[in-house]
Coordinates of C-alpha atoms in Angstrom, one line a residue:
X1 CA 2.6 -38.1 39.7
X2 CA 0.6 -37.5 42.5
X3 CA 0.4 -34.9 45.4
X4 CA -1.1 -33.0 48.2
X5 CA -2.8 -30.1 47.2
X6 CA -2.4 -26.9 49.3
X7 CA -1.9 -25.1 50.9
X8 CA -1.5 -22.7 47.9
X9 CA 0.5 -19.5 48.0
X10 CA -1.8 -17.9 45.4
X11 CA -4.6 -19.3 43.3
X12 CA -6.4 -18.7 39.8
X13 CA -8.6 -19.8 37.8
X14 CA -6.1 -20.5 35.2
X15 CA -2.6 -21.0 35.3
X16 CA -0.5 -20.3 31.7
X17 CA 3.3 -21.7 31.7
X18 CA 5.2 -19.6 29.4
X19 CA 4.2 -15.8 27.7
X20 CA 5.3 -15.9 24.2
X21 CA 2.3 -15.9 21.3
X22 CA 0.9 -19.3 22.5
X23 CA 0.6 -18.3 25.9
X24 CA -0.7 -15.1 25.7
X25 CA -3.6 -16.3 23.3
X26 CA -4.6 -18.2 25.8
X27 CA -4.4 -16.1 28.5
X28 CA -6.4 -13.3 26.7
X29 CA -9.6 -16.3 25.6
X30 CA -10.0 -17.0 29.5
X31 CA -9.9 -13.9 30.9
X32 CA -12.2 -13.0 28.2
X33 CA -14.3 -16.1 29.3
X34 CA -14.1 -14.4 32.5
X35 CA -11.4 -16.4 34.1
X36 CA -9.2 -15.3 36.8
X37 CA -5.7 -15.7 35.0
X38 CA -1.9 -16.2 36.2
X39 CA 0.8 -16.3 33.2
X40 CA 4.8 -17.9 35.0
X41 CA 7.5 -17.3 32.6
X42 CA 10.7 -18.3 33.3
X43 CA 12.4 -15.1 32.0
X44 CA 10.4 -11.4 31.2
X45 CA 7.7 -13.2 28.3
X46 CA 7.7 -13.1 24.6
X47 CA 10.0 -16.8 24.0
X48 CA 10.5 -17.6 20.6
X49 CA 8.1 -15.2 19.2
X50 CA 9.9 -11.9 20.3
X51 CA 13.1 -13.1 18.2
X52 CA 11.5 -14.9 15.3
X53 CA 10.2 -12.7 12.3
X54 CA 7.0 -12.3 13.2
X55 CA 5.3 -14.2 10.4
X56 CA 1.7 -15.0 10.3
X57 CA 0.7 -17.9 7.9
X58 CA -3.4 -16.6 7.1
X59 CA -4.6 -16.7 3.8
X60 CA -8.7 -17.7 2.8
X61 CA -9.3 -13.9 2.0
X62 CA -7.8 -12.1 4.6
X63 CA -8.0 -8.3 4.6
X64 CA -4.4 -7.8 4.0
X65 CA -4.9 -10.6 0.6
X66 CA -7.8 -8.2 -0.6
X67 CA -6.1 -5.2 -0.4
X68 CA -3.3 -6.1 -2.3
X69 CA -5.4 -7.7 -5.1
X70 CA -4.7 -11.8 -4.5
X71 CA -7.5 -13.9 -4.7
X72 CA -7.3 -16.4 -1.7
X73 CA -10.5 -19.3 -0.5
X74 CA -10.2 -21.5 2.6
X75 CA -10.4 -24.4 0.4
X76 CA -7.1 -23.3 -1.7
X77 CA -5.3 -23.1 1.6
X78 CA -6.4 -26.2 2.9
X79 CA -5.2 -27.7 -0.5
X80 CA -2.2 -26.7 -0.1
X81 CA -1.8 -27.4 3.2
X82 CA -2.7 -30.7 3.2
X83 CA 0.1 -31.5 1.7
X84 CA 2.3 -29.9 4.0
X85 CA 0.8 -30.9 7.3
X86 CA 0.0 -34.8 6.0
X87 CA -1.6 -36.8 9.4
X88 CA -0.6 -34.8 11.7
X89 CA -3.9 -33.2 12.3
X90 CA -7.6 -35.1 11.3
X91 CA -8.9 -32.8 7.6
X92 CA -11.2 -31.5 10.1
X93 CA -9.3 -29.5 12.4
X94 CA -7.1 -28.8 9.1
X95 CA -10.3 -27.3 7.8
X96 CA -11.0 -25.2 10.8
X97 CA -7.4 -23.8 10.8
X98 CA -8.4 -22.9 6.9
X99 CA -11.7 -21.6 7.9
X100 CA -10.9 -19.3 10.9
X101 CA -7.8 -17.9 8.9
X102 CA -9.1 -14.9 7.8
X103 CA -10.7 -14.1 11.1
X104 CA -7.7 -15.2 13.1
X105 CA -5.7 -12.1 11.3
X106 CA -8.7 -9.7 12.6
X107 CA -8.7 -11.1 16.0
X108 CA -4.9 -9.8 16.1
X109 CA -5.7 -6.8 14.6
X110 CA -8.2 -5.9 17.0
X111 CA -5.9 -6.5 19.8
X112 CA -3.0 -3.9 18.2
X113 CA -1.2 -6.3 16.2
X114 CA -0.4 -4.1 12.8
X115 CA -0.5 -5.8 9.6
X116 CA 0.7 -4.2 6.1
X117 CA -0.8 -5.5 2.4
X118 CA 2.1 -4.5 0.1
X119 CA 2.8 -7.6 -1.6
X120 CA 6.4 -8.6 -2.4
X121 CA 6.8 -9.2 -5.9
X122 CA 9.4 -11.8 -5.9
X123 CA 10.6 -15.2 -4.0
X124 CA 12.4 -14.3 -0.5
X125 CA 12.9 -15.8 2.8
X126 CA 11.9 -13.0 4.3
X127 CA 11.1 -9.5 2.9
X128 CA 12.1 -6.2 3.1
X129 CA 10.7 -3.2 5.7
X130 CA 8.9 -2.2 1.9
X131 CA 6.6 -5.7 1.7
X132 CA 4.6 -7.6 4.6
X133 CA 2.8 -10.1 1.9
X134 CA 4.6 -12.8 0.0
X135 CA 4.4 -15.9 -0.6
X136 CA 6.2 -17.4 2.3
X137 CA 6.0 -21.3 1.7
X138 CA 6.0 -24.1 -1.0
X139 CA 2.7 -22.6 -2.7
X140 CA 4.2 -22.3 -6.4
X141 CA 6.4 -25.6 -6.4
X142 CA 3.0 -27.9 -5.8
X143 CA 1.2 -27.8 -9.7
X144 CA -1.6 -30.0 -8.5
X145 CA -2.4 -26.9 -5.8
X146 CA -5.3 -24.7 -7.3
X147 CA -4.6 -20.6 -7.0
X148 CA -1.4 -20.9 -5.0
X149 CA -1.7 -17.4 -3.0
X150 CA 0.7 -15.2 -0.9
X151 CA 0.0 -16.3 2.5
X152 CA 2.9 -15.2 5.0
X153 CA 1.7 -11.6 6.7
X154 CA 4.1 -10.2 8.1
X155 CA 3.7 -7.9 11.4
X156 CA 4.1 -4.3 10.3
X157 CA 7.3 -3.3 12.0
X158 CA 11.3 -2.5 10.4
X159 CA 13.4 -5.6 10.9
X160 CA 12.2 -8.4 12.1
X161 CA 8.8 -8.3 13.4
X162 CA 8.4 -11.1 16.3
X163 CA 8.9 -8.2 18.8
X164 CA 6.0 -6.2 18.1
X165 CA 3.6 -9.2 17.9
X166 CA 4.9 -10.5 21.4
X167 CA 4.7 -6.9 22.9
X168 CA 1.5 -6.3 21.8
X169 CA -0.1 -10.1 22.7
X170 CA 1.5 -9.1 26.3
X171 CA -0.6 -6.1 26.4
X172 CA -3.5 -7.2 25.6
X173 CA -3.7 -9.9 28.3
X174 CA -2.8 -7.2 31.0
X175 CA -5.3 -5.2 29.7
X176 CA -7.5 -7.7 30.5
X177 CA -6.4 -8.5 34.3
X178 CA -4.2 -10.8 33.4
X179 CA -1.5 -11.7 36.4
X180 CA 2.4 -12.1 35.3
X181 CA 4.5 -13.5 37.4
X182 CA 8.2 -13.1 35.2
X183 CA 11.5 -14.6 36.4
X184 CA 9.0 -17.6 37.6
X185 CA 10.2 -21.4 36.7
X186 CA 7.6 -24.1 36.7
X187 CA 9.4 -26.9 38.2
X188 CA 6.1 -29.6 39.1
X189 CA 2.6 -29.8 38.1
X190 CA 0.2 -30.7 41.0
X191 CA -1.9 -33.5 40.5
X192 CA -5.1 -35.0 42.2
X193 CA -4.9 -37.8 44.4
X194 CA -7.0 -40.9 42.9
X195 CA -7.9 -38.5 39.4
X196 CA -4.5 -37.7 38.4
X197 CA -6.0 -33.8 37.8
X198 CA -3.6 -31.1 37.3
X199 CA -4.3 -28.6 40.0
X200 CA -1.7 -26.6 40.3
X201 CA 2.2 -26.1 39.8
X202 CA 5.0 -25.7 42.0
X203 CA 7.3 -23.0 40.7
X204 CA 10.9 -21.0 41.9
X205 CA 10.2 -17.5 41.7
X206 CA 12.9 -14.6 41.7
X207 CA 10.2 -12.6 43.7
X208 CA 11.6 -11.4 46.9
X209 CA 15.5 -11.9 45.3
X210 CA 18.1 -8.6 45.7
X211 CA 17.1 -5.8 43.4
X212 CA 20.9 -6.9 41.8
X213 CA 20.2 -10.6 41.4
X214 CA 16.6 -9.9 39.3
X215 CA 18.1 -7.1 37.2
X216 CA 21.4 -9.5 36.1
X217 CA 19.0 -12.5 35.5
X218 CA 17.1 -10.2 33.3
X219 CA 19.9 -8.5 31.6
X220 CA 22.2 -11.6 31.1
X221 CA 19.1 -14.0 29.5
X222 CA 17.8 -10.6 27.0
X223 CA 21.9 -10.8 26.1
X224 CA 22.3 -15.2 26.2
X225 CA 18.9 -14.8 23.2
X226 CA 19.2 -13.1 20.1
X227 CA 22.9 -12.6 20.4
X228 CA 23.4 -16.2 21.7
X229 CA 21.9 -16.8 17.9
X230 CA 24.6 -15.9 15.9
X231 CA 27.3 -16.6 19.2
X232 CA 26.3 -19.9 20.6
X233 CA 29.0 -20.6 22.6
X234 CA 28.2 -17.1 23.8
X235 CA 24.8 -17.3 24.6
X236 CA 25.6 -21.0 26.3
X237 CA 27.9 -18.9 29.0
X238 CA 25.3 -16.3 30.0
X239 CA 22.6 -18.4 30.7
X240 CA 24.6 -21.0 32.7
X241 CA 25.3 -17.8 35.3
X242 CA 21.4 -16.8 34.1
X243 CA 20.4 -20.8 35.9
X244 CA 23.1 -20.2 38.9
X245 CA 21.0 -16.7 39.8
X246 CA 17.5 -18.8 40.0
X247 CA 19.4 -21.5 42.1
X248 CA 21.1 -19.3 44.6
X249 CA 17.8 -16.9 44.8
X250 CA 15.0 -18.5 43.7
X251 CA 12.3 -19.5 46.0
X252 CA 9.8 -22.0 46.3
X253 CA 6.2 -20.7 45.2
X254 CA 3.3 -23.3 45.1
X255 CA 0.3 -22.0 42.5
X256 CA -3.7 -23.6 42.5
X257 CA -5.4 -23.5 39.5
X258 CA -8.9 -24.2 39.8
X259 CA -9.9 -24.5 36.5
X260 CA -7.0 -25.8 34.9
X261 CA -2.9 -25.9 33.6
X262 CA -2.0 -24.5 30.2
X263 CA 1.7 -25.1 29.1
X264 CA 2.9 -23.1 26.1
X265 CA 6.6 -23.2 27.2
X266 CA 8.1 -24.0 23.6
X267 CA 9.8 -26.6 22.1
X268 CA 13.1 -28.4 22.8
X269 CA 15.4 -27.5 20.6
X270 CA 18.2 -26.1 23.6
X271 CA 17.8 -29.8 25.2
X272 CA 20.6 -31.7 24.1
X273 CA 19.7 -34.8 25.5
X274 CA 16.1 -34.8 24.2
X275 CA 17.7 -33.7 21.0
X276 CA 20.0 -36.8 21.2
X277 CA 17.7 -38.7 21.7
X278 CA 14.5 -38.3 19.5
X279 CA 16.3 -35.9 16.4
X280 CA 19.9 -37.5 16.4
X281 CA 20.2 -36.2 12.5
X282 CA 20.0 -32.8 13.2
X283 CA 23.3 -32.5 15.0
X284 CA 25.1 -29.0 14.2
X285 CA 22.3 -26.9 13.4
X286 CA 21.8 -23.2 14.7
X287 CA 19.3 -23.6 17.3
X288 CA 16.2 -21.1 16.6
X289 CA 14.6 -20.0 19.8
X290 CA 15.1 -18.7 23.3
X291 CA 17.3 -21.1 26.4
X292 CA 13.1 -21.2 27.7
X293 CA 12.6 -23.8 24.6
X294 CA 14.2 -26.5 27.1
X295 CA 11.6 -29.0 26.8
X296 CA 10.8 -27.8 30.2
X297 CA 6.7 -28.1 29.4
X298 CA 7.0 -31.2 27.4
X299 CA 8.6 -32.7 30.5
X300 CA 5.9 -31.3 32.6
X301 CA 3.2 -32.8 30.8
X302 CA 4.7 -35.8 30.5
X303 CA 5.1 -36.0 34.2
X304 CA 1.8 -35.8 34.8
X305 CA 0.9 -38.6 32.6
X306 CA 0.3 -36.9 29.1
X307 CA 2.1 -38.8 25.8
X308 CA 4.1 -37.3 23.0
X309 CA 4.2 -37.2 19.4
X310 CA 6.2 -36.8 16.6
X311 CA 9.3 -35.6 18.5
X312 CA 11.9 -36.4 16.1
X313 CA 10.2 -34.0 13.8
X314 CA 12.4 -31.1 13.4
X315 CA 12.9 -28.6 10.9
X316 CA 16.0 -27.3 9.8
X317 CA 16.4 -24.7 7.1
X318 CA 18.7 -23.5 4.1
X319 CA 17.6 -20.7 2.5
X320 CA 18.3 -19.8 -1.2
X321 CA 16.9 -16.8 -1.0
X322 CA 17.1 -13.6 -1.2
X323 CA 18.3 -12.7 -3.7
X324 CA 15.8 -14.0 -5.6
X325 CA 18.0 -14.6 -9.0
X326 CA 19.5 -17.6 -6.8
X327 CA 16.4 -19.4 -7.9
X328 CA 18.0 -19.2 -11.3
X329 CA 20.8 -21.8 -10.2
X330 CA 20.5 -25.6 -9.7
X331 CA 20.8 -27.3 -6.0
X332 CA 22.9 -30.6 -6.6
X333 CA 24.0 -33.1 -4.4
X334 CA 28.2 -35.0 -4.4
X335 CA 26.9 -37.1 -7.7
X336 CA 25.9 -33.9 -9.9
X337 CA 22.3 -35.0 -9.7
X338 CA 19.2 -32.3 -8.5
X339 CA 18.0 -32.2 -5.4
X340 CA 14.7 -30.8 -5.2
X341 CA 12.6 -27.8 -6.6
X342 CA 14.6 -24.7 -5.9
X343 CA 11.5 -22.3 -5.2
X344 CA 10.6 -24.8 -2.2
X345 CA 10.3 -23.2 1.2
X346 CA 14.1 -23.2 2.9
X347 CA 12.5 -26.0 5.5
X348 CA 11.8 -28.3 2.4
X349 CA 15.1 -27.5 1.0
X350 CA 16.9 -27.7 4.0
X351 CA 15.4 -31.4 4.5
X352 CA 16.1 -32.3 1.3
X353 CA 20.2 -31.1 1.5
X354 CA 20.5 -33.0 4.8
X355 CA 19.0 -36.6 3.5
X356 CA 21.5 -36.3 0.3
X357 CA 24.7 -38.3 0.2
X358 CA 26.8 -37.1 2.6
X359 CA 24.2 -34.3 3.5
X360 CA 26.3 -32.4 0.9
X361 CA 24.6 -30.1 -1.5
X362 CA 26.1 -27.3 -3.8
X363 CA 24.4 -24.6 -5.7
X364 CA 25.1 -24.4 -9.2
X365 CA 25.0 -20.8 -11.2
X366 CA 25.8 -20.0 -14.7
X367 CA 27.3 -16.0 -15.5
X368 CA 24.2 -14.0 -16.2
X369 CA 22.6 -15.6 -13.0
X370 CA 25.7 -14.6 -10.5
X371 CA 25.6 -11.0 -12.4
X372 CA 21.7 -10.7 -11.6
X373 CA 22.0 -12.3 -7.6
X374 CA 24.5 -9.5 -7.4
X375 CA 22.8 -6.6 -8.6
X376 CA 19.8 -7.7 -6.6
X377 CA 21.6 -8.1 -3.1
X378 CA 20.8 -4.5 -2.1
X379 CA 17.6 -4.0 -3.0
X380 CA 16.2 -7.5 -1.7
X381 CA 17.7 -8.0 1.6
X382 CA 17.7 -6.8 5.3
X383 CA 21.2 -6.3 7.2
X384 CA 21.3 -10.1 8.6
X385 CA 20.3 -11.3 4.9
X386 CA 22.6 -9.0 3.5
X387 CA 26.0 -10.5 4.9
X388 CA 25.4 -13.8 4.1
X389 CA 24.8 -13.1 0.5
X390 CA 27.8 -11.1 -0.2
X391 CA 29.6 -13.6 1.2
X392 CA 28.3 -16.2 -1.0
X393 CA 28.8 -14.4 -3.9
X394 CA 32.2 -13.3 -3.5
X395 CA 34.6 -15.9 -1.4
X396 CA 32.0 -17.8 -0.7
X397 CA 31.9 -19.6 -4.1
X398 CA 34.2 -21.3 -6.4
X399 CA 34.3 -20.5 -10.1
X400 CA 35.8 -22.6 -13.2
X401 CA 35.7 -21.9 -16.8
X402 CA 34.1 -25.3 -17.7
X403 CA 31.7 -27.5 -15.7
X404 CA 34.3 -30.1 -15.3
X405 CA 36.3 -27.3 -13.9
X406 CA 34.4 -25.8 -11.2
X407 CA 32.9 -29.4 -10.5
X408 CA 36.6 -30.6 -9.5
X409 CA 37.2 -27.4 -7.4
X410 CA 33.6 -28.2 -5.1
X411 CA 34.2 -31.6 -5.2
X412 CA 30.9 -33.0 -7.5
X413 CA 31.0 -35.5 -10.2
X414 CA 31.0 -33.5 -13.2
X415 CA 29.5 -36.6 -14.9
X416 CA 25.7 -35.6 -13.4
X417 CA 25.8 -32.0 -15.2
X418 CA 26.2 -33.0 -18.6
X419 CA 22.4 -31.5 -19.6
X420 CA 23.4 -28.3 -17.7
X421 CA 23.1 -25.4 -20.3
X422 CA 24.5 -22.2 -18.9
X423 CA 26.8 -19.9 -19.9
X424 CA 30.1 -19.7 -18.7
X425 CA 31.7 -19.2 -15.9
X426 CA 30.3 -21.7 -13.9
X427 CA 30.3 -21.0 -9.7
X428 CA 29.5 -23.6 -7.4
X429 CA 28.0 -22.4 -3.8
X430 CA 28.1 -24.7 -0.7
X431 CA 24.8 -25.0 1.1
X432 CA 25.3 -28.3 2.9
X433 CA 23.5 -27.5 6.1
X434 CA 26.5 -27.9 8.0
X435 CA 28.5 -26.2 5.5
X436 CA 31.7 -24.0 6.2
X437 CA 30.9 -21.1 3.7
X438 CA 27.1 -20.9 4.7
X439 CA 25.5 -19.5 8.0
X440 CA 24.8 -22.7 10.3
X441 CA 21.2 -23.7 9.5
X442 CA 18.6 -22.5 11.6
X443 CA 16.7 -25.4 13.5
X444 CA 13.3 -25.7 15.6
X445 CA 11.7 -28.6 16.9
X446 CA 7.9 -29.1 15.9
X447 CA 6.7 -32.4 17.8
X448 CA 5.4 -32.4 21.3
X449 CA 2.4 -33.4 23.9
X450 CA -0.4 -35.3 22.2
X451 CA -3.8 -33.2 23.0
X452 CA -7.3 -33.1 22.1
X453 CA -7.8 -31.8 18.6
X454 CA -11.7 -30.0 19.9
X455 CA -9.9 -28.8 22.8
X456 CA -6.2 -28.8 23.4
X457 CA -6.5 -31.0 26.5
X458 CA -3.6 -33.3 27.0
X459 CA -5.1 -36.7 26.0
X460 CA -5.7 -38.5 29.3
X461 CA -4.6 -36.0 31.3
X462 CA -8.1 -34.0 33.3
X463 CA -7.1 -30.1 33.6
X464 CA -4.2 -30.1 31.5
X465 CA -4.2 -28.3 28.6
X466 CA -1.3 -27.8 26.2
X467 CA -0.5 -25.2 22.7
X468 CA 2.1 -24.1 20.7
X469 CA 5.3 -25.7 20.2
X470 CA 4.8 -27.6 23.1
X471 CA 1.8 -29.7 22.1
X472 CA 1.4 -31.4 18.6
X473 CA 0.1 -29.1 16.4
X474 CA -0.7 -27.9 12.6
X475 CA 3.4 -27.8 11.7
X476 CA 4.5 -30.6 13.5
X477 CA 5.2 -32.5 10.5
X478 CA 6.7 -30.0 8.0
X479 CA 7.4 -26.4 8.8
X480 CA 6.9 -23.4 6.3
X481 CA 7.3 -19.5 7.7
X482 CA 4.3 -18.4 9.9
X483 CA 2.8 -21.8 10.1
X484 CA 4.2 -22.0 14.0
X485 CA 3.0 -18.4 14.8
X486 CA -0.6 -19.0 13.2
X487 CA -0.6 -22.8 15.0
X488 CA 0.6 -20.9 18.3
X489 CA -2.3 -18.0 17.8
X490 CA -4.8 -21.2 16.8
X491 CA -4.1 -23.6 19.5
X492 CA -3.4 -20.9 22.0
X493 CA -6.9 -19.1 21.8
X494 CA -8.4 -23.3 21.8
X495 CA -6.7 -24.3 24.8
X496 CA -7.4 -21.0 26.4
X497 CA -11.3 -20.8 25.9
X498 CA -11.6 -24.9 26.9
X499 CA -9.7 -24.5 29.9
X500 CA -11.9 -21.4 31.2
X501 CA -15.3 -23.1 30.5
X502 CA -14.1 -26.7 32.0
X503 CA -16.5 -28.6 33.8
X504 CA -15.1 -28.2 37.5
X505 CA -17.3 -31.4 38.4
X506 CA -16.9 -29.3 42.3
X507 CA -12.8 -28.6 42.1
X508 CA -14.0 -25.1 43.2
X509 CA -16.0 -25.8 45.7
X510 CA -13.9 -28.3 47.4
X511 CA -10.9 -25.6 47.2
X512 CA -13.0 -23.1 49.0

């Protein structure tokens, strides 16, 4: 849309729309590029990154690969992710992902990001505080990939690790000058009269609210996030008095940027209507991400004349693992038939459970396997990994004597398991991804704003740039864990050098 374009209340050379890993990639390559930069976040920074696990998906001979012995080449990753990432992104930009990988780890690493290279020896969702290296995707399931490789790095920190990454992205861009304006909601993007250029954003800003009203709108969104997780309805109650604060307080606040817009404000995945409308399968899901991943920037950029892609793409997950004995069972559907590979990535599986008849899917294991998954539940698991197993293994599960017999109890056609050679007792686990016995399934969206693959501009739209889970992107077809960190960290530090060094073709001069 179009609009007048000042007066401005404050001006930059570059504005950034959300802080989590995208954004502040991006706002550390322009001030680097010597860009006067202004980060808006709707909330105190961080977004999906400072809850997720802080997985990095590098591989090509990183530091961390060498270290722990694994032999790793740009063109084994790309082999493998090739399949993964399908037309989503030309080979070329592929390649350069591939290529930069090991770099991209020492670019974080310079900035304070700690990595570990203890290699976890077995098959996990995610690994103990005693390994940061494992293999983190579908790399062992594909036998046409050459020199599958351990390729998940996780940040050196106890629990999960999306915290430190975010905290130390954040200081790294104020090290560098960059401005944050926190509990600051981009509401408009400012466009040029006759060129459609983004040229600023209108924003409400908690700046100037009561002392009381900034400190509850802070302390009720850090309780609606990681909390609201595992307590949706929960986390749904806090931030609706969260959005009353920035209505009753907030204040208009109208924001040039002379060199250009970058929007890194997430996904979509807390829209229900966009959900409705472009990812109607994935009803019920546990929604992975912060109330920010609104589909706030998508909206934005769409506003302003940029298109979308691949929006219905979402990935939802069902892990197997840990522990990693699990693997030892077989993932059948209603009819008794096999599902898929059981070492794929929980996305894969997850995808796989939810397109079987009925979305119903059940995890088959013989004696010695239940005895091993078991012993192994201490040793392999973190506290919020821990529960669920025991549960699964104990009054999760129902057991039978025969296959017929614990077939009849889950509800399967015993018929399909007549090749099935285990030892008795059988137990059959539920994993249908809206199952009663397992945890809800995690879900993220991975589609958004078509942009520039050199770049990160939004196609057709002049000084509007776009990265992370708001833009299109390396995952945006199929998920494994790290792939949106890395893609956030890749496109972020693209959109972020393009926008400092954009021809102006006289914006600043004609803004004084």
């Amino acid at each position: 849309m179009d609009a007048t374009t000042g007066p401005w209340d404050e001006t930059a050379d570059v504005v950034v729309v959300g802080f989590g890993a995208a954004g502040a990639c991006a706002a550390i390559e322009a001030a680097d590029a010597g860009a006067r930069v202004l980060v808006l976040d709707r909330f105190g920074g961080g977004g999906a990154t400072a809850i997720s696990g802080g997985v990095v998906y590098a591989g090509g001979g990183t530091a961390q690969q060498r270290a722990a012995g694994v032999t790793d080449t740009p063109r084994a990753m790309y082999d493998y992710l090739r399949q993964e990432t399908g037309d989503t992104v030309t080979a070329g930009t592929l390649r350069r992902f591939c290529d930069e990988s090991a770099h991209m780890v020492d670019w974080l690493a310079g900035l304070g990001v700690p990595f570990d290279a203890r290699l976890c020896p077995y098959k996990t969702s995610y690994p103990t505080n005693r390994h940061y290296l494992y293999y983190s995707g579908s790399e062992t399931a594909f036998a046409d990939v050459s020199r599958p490789a351990p390729r998940g790095h996780r940040v050196y920190a106890r629990g999960t690790s999306g915290r430190v990454l975010a905290a130390r992205l954040a200081a790294a861009a104020r090290d560098r000058g960059v401005g944050v304006r926190a509990q600051t909601r981009a509401e408009r993007l400012i466009t040029e009269p006759g060129t459609g250029r983004v040229t600023g954003v209108e924003c409400r800003t908690l700046r100037g609210a009561p002392a009381w009203a900034r400190l509850a709108h802070r302390v009720l969104h850090r309780f609606s996030v990681k909390p609201g997780v595992y307590l949706p309805g929960l986390g749904r109650v806090l931030h609706r008095r969260v959005a009353a604060i920035e209505r009753r307080y907030g204040r208009p606040l109208r924001i040039g940027a002379t060199r250009g817009v970058v929007l890194a404000a997430g996904g979509f995945v807390f829209n229900r209507q966009m959900m409705r409308e472009h990812a109607p399968d994935y009803r019920g899901g546990l929604r992975l991400g912060t109330p920010g991943d609104d589909g706030s920037g998508i909206l934005l950029g769409v506003a302003a004349g940029a298109g979308t892609a691949f929006l219905d793409r979402v990935s939802i997950w069902r892990f197997l693992t840990p522990p990693s004995a699990m693997l030892g069972g077989r993932l059948i559907d209603r009819d008794g038939k096999h599902v898929c590979d059981e070492t794929r990535y929980g996305a894969a599986i997850g995808e796989a459970v939810l397109r079987s008849p009925g979305g119903r899917a059940w995890l088959l294991l013989d004696a010695p396997a239940l005895k091993e998954c078991r012993r192994q539940v201490w040793s392999q698991t973190l506290w919020f990994q821990r529960w669920q197993a025991y549960w699964l293994l104990t009054a999760g599960r129902v057991s039978g004597p025969t296959l017929a017999a614990v077939a009849r109890r889950a509800g399967v056609d015993a018929a399909g398991l007549t090749d099935y050679a285990g030892t008795p007792p059988y137990s059959m686990i539920d994993v249908s991804v809206r199952s009663r016995v397992a945890a809800p399934a995690p879900m993220l969206t991975l589609g958004g704003l078509r942009v520039d693959e050199e770049t990160g501009q939004a196609v057709g739209v002049p000084g509007l740039y776009a990265a992370g889970r708001t833009a299109v992107g390396i995952c945006s077809r199929s998920y494994v864990s790290g792939l949106s960190l890395a893609d956030c960290v890749f496109s972020g530090r693209r959109a972020g050098r393009s926008v400092a060094s954009e021809d102006r073709g006289g914006l600043h001069a004609h803004r004084g």
